[in-house]
Amino acid sequence: MRARDYTGRWSIEGDAMCFAYGEDPATCWGVRLEGSSVTWVGDGGDEGNGTILSGNPNGF
């Protein structure tokens, strides 16, 4: 994955989605999808959210 300020890798481990940036170890979360909305779920409950966009709208 890539954005203006970072690059990283994602993977699926068991039932979690994991992200690794640079040399840092991967961090994993559960995922809840509702239409185009995604919620990242950790041990303490919902920890973040976003929207899935089609294609490559930012031209990366």
mmCIF file of N, CA and C in Angstrom:
data_model
loop_
_atom_site.group_PDB
_atom_site.id
_atom_site.type_symbol
_atom_site.label_atom_id
_atom_site.label_comp_id
_atom_site.label_asym_id
_atom_site.label_seq_id
_atom_site.Cartn_x
_atom_site.Cartn_y
_atom_site.Cartn_z
ATOM 1 N N MET A 1 0.835 -1.166 0.000
ATOM 2 C CA MET A 1 0.000 0.000 0.000
ATOM 3 C C MET A 1 0.883 1.233 0.000
ATOM 4 N N ARG A 2 0.300 2.310 -0.460
ATOM 5 C CA ARG A 2 1.087 3.528 -0.617
ATOM 6 C C ARG A 2 0.176 4.737 -0.474
ATOM 7 N N ALA A 3 0.711 5.787 0.125
ATOM 8 C CA ALA A 3 0.005 7.065 0.249
ATOM 9 C C ALA A 3 1.029 8.171 0.069
ATOM 10 N N ARG A 4 0.607 9.386 0.218
ATOM 11 C CA ARG A 4 1.539 10.509 0.036
ATOM 12 C C ARG A 4 2.694 10.467 1.028
ATOM 13 N N ASP A 5 2.413 10.062 2.274
ATOM 14 C CA ASP A 5 3.404 10.158 3.346
ATOM 15 C C ASP A 5 3.995 8.831 3.805
ATOM 16 N N TYR A 6 3.577 7.707 3.246
ATOM 17 C CA TYR A 6 4.083 6.429 3.735
ATOM 18 C C TYR A 6 3.895 5.323 2.701
ATOM 19 N N THR A 7 4.616 4.246 2.905
ATOM 20 C CA THR A 7 4.405 2.997 2.182
ATOM 21 C C THR A 7 4.363 1.890 3.222
ATOM 22 N N GLY A 8 3.763 0.789 2.867
ATOM 23 C CA GLY A 8 3.677 -0.318 3.806
ATOM 24 C C GLY A 8 3.205 -1.580 3.121
ATOM 25 N N ARG A 9 3.033 -2.609 3.934
ATOM 26 C CA ARG A 9 2.549 -3.898 3.448
ATOM 27 C C ARG A 9 1.347 -4.302 4.295
ATOM 28 N N TRP A 10 0.440 -5.034 3.695
ATOM 29 C CA TRP A 10 -0.671 -5.585 4.453
ATOM 30 C C TRP A 10 -0.683 -7.083 4.273
ATOM 31 N N SER A 11 -1.265 -7.783 5.231
ATOM 32 C CA SER A 11 -1.394 -9.238 5.156
ATOM 33 C C SER A 11 -2.599 -9.660 5.994
ATOM 34 N N ILE A 12 -3.057 -10.867 5.748
ATOM 35 C CA ILE A 12 -4.123 -11.465 6.546
ATOM 36 C C ILE A 12 -3.482 -12.543 7.407
ATOM 37 N N GLU A 13 -3.698 -12.461 8.715
ATOM 38 C CA GLU A 13 -3.175 -13.455 9.646
ATOM 39 C C GLU A 13 -4.342 -13.966 10.478
ATOM 40 N N GLY A 14 -4.749 -15.207 10.213
ATOM 41 C CA GLY A 14 -5.942 -15.743 10.871
ATOM 42 C C GLY A 14 -7.155 -14.964 10.426
ATOM 43 N N ASP A 15 -7.866 -14.366 11.370
ATOM 44 C CA ASP A 15 -9.047 -13.561 11.020
ATOM 45 C C ASP A 15 -8.784 -12.066 11.207
ATOM 46 N N ALA A 16 -7.507 -11.670 11.150
ATOM 47 C CA ALA A 16 -7.138 -10.262 11.339
ATOM 48 C C ALA A 16 -6.424 -9.719 10.111
ATOM 49 N N MET A 17 -6.552 -8.415 9.885
ATOM 50 C CA MET A 17 -5.813 -7.726 8.831
ATOM 51 C C MET A 17 -4.661 -6.990 9.487
ATOM 52 N N CYS A 18 -3.457 -7.193 8.937
ATOM 53 C CA CYS A 18 -2.251 -6.654 9.556
ATOM 54 C C CYS A 18 -1.571 -5.670 8.613
ATOM 55 N N PHE A 19 -0.955 -4.642 9.200
ATOM 56 C CA PHE A 19 -0.252 -3.616 8.447
ATOM 57 C C PHE A 19 1.148 -3.458 9.013
ATOM 58 N N ALA A 20 2.139 -3.360 8.123
ATOM 59 C CA ALA A 20 3.527 -3.123 8.532
ATOM 60 C C ALA A 20 4.054 -1.940 7.740
ATOM 61 N N TYR A 21 4.656 -0.990 8.448
ATOM 62 C CA TYR A 21 5.204 0.219 7.834
ATOM 63 C C TYR A 21 6.695 0.269 8.112
ATOM 64 N N GLY A 22 7.502 0.422 7.062
ATOM 65 C CA GLY A 22 8.951 0.483 7.230
ATOM 66 C C GLY A 22 9.467 -0.768 7.908
ATOM 67 N N GLU A 23 10.343 -0.595 8.885
ATOM 68 C CA GLU A 23 10.920 -1.722 9.616
ATOM 69 C C GLU A 23 10.120 -2.077 10.868
ATOM 70 N N ASP A 24 9.044 -1.353 11.144
ATOM 71 C CA ASP A 24 8.236 -1.624 12.335
ATOM 72 C C ASP A 24 7.506 -2.957 12.196
ATOM 73 N N PRO A 25 7.293 -3.669 13.311
ATOM 74 C CA PRO A 25 6.529 -4.917 13.240
ATOM 75 C C PRO A 25 5.078 -4.641 12.861
ATOM 76 N N ALA A 26 4.429 -5.641 12.308
ATOM 77 C CA ALA A 26 3.035 -5.505 11.886
ATOM 78 C C ALA A 26 2.122 -5.317 13.094
ATOM 79 N N THR A 27 1.060 -4.554 12.885
ATOM 80 C CA THR A 27 -0.010 -4.376 13.858
ATOM 81 C C THR A 27 -1.280 -4.922 13.223
ATOM 82 N N CYS A 28 -2.056 -5.705 13.986
ATOM 83 C CA CYS A 28 -3.218 -6.392 13.414
ATOM 84 C C CYS A 28 -4.513 -5.968 14.100
ATOM 85 N N TRP A 29 -5.587 -5.938 13.319
ATOM 86 C CA TRP A 29 -6.915 -5.595 13.814
ATOM 87 C C TRP A 29 -7.953 -6.516 13.194
ATOM 88 N N GLY A 30 -9.064 -6.657 13.872
ATOM 89 C CA GLY A 30 -10.241 -7.237 13.263
ATOM 90 C C GLY A 30 -10.835 -6.201 12.322
ATOM 91 N N VAL A 31 -11.658 -6.643 11.397
ATOM 92 C CA VAL A 31 -12.236 -5.735 10.404
ATOM 93 C C VAL A 31 -13.743 -5.965 10.340
ATOM 94 N N ARG A 32 -14.500 -4.869 10.329
ATOM 95 C CA ARG A 32 -15.939 -4.946 10.116
ATOM 96 C C ARG A 32 -16.267 -4.098 8.895
ATOM 97 N N LEU A 33 -16.926 -4.719 7.913
ATOM 98 C CA LEU A 33 -17.311 -4.021 6.684
ATOM 99 C C LEU A 33 -18.819 -3.833 6.646
ATOM 100 N N GLU A 34 -19.231 -2.635 6.264
ATOM 101 C CA GLU A 34 -20.643 -2.323 6.044
ATOM 102 C C GLU A 34 -20.714 -1.463 4.800
ATOM 103 N N GLY A 35 -21.052 -2.080 3.664
ATOM 104 C CA GLY A 35 -21.026 -1.357 2.393
ATOM 105 C C GLY A 35 -19.603 -0.937 2.090
ATOM 106 N N SER A 36 -19.371 0.353 1.858
ATOM 107 C CA SER A 36 -18.018 0.842 1.578
ATOM 108 C C SER A 36 -17.314 1.345 2.840
ATOM 109 N N SER A 37 -17.944 1.179 4.006
ATOM 110 C CA SER A 37 -17.339 1.614 5.270
ATOM 111 C C SER A 37 -16.581 0.461 5.915
ATOM 112 N N VAL A 38 -15.397 0.756 6.430
ATOM 113 C CA VAL A 38 -14.592 -0.241 7.135
ATOM 114 C C VAL A 38 -14.298 0.280 8.538
ATOM 115 N N THR A 39 -14.388 -0.607 9.524
ATOM 116 C CA THR A 39 -14.056 -0.272 10.906
ATOM 117 C C THR A 39 -12.978 -1.232 11.373
ATOM 118 N N TRP A 40 -11.898 -0.696 11.956
ATOM 119 C CA TRP A 40 -10.808 -1.499 12.509
ATOM 120 C C TRP A 40 -11.147 -1.754 13.969
ATOM 121 N N VAL A 41 -11.132 -3.023 14.367
ATOM 122 C CA VAL A 41 -11.559 -3.417 15.699
ATOM 123 C C VAL A 41 -10.382 -4.022 16.461
ATOM 124 N N GLY A 42 -10.083 -3.450 17.635
ATOM 125 C CA GLY A 42 -9.013 -3.960 18.488
ATOM 126 C C GLY A 42 -9.576 -4.557 19.761
ATOM 127 N N ASP A 43 -8.708 -4.873 20.690
ATOM 128 C CA ASP A 43 -9.129 -5.472 21.955
ATOM 129 C C ASP A 43 -10.075 -4.565 22.733
ATOM 130 N N GLY A 44 -9.925 -3.256 22.591
ATOM 131 C CA GLY A 44 -10.770 -2.309 23.306
ATOM 132 C C GLY A 44 -12.014 -1.893 22.544
ATOM 133 N N GLY A 45 -12.306 -2.531 21.420
ATOM 134 C CA GLY A 45 -13.460 -2.162 20.607
ATOM 135 C C GLY A 45 -13.029 -1.447 19.340
ATOM 136 N N ASP A 46 -13.912 -0.628 18.790
ATOM 137 C CA ASP A 46 -13.628 0.090 17.547
ATOM 138 C C ASP A 46 -12.463 1.057 17.751
ATOM 139 N N GLU A 47 -11.480 1.005 16.836
ATOM 140 C CA GLU A 47 -10.294 1.851 16.978
ATOM 141 C C GLU A 47 -10.061 2.785 15.795
ATOM 142 N N GLY A 48 -10.821 2.639 14.736
ATOM 143 C CA GLY A 48 -10.666 3.524 13.589
ATOM 144 C C GLY A 48 -11.670 3.161 12.522
ATOM 145 N N ASN A 49 -11.809 4.038 11.529
ATOM 146 C CA ASN A 49 -12.734 3.747 10.440
ATOM 147 C C ASN A 49 -12.284 4.470 9.188
ATOM 148 N N GLY A 50 -12.854 4.062 8.086
ATOM 149 C CA GLY A 50 -12.528 4.676 6.811
ATOM 150 C C GLY A 50 -13.538 4.281 5.760
ATOM 151 N N THR A 51 -13.275 4.708 4.548
ATOM 152 C CA THR A 51 -14.147 4.425 3.415
ATOM 153 C C THR A 51 -13.325 3.796 2.307
ATOM 154 N N ILE A 52 -13.813 2.707 1.746
ATOM 155 C CA ILE A 52 -13.150 2.044 0.632
ATOM 156 C C ILE A 52 -13.542 2.777 -0.649
ATOM 157 N N LEU A 53 -12.547 3.202 -1.418
ATOM 158 C CA LEU A 53 -12.783 3.914 -2.671
ATOM 159 C C LEU A 53 -12.430 3.015 -3.842
ATOM 160 N N SER A 54 -13.187 3.084 -4.903
ATOM 161 C CA SER A 54 -12.922 2.291 -6.103
ATOM 162 C C SER A 54 -11.728 2.832 -6.864
ATOM 163 N N GLY A 55 -11.001 1.929 -7.493
ATOM 164 C CA GLY A 55 -9.902 2.339 -8.372
ATOM 165 C C GLY A 55 -8.750 2.965 -7.614
ATOM 166 N N ASN A 56 -8.152 3.979 -8.223
ATOM 167 C CA ASN A 56 -6.993 4.675 -7.665
ATOM 168 C C ASN A 56 -7.266 6.180 -7.723
ATOM 169 N N PRO A 57 -8.221 6.666 -6.905
ATOM 170 C CA PRO A 57 -8.660 8.054 -7.034
ATOM 171 C C PRO A 57 -7.579 9.091 -6.748
ATOM 172 N N ASN A 58 -6.533 8.724 -6.005
ATOM 173 C CA ASN A 58 -5.472 9.679 -5.684
ATOM 174 C C ASN A 58 -4.272 9.567 -6.614
ATOM 175 N N GLY A 59 -4.326 8.678 -7.586
ATOM 176 C CA GLY A 59 -3.265 8.566 -8.579
ATOM 177 C C GLY A 59 -1.944 8.034 -8.048
ATOM 178 N N PHE A 60 -1.971 7.132 -7.061
ATOM 179 C CA PHE A 60 -0.725 6.566 -6.536
ATOM 180 C C PHE A 60 -0.234 5.443 -7.408
#
